[in-house]
Coordinates of N, CA and C in Angstrom, one line a residue:
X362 N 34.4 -47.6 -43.7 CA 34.1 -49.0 -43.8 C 33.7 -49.6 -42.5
X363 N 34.3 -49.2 -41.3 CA 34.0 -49.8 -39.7 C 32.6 -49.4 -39.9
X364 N 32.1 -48.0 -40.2 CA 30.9 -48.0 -39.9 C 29.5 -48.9 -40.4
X365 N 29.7 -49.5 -41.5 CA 29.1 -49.7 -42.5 C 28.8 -51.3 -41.9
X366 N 29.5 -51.7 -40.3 CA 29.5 -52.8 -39.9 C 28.4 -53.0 -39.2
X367 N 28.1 -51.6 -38.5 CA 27.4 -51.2 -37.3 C 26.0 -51.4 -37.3
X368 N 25.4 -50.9 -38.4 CA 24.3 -51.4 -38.0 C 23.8 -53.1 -38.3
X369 N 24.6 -53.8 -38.6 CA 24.8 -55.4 -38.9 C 24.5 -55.5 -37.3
X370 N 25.8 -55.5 -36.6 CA 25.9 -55.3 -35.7 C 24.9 -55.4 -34.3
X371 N 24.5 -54.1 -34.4 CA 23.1 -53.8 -33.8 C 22.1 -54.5 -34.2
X372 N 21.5 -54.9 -35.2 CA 20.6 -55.9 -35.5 C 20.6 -57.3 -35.1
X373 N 21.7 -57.6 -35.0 CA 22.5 -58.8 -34.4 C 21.9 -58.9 -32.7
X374 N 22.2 -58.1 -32.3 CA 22.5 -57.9 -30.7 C 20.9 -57.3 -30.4
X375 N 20.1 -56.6 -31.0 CA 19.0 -56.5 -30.6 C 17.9 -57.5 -31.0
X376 N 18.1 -58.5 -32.3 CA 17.4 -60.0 -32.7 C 17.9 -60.5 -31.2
X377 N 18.7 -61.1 -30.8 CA 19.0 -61.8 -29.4 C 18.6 -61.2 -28.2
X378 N 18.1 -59.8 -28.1 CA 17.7 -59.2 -26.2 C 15.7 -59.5 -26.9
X379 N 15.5 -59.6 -28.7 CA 13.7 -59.9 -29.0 C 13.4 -61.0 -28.4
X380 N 14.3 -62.3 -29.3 CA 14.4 -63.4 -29.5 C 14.8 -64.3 -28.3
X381 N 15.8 -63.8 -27.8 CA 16.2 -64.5 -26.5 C 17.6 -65.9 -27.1
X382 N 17.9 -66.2 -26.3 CA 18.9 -67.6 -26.5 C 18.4 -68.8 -26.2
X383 N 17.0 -68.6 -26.2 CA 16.5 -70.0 -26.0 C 15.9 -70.4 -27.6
X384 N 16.0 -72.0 -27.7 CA 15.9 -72.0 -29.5 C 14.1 -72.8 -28.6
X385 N 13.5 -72.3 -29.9 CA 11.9 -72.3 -29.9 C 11.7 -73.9 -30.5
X386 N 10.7 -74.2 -30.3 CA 10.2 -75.5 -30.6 C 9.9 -77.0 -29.6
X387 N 9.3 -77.8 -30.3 CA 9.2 -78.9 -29.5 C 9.7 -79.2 -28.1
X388 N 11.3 -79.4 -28.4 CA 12.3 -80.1 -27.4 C 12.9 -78.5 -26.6
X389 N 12.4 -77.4 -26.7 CA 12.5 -76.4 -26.2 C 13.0 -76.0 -24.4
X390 N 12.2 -76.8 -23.9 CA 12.8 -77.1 -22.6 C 13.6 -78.3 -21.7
X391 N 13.9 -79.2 -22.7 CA 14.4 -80.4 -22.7 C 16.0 -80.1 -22.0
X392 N 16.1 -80.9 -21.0 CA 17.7 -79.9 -19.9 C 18.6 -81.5 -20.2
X393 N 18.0 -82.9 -21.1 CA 19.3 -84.2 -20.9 C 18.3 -85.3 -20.9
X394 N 19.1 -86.4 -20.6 CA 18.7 -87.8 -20.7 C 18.7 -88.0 -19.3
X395 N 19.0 -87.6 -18.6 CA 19.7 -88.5 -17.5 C 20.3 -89.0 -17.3
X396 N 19.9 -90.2 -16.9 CA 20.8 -92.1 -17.0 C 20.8 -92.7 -17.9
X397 N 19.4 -92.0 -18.5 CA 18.8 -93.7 -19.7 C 20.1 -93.2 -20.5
X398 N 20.4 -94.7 -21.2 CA 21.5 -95.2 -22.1 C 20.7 -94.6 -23.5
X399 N 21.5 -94.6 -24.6 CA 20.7 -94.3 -25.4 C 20.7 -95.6 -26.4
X400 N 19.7 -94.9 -26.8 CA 19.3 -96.4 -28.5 C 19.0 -95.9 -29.6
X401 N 19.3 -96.7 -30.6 CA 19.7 -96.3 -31.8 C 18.8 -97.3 -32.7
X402 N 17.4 -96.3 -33.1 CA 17.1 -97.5 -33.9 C 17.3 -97.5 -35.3
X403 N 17.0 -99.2 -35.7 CA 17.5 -99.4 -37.0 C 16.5 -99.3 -38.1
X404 N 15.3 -99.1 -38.1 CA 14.7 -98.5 -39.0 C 13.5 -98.2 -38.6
X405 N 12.3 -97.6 -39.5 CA 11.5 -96.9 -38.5 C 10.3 -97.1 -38.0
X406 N 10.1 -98.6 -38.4 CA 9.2 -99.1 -37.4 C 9.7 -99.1 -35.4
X407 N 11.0 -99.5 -35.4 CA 11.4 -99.7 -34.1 C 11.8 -98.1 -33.9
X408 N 12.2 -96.6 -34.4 CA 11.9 -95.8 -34.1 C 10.4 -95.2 -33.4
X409 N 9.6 -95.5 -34.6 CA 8.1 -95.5 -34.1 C 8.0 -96.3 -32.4
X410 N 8.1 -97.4 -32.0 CA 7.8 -97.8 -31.1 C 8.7 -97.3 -30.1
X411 N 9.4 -97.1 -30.2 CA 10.2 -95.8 -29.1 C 9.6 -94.7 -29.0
X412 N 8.8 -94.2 -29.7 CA 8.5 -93.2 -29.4 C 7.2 -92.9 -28.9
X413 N 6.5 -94.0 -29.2 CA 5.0 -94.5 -28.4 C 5.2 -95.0 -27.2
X414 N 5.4 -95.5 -26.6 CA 5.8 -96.0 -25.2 C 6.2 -95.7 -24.2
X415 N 5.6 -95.1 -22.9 CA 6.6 -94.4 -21.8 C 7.6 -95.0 -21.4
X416 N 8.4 -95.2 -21.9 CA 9.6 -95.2 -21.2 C 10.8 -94.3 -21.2
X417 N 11.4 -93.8 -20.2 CA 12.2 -92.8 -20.6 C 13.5 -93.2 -21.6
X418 N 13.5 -92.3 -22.4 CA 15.1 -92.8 -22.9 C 15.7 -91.7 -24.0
X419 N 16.6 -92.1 -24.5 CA 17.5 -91.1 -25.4 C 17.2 -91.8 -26.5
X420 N 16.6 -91.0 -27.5 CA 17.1 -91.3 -28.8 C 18.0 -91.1 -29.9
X421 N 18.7 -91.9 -30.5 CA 19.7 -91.2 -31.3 C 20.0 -91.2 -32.9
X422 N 19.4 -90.5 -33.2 CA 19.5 -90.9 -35.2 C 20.4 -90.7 -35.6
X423 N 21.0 -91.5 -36.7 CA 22.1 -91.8 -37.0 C 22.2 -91.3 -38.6
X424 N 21.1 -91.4 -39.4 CA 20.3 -90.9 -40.7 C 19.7 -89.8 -40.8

């Protein structure tokens, strides 16, 4: 039965030395916010405009 775990196992542990522990996409290298406070918008016109604008900041969805 222990054996029958094994190769689960190994598949496991060799997907993570292919794949790595870094998660892929977009926000992929993103290390925080900083300082900026965060904002929470309330629907999604004022999401939209947060996210067109340089300004730095956190965004936080709630939905």
């Amino acid at each position: 039965m222990k054996l029958s775990y094994l190769p689960l196992a190994l598949l496991a542990f060799a997907s993570d030395l292919v794949f790595g522990a870094n998660a892929p996409g977009l926000a992929a290298g993103v290390t925080g916010g900083g300082n900026a406070a965060p904002v929470y918008p309330k629907n999604i016109n004022e999401l939209k405009a947060y996210l067109q604008d340089a300004a730095p900041r956190v965004i936080v969805l709630n939905k």
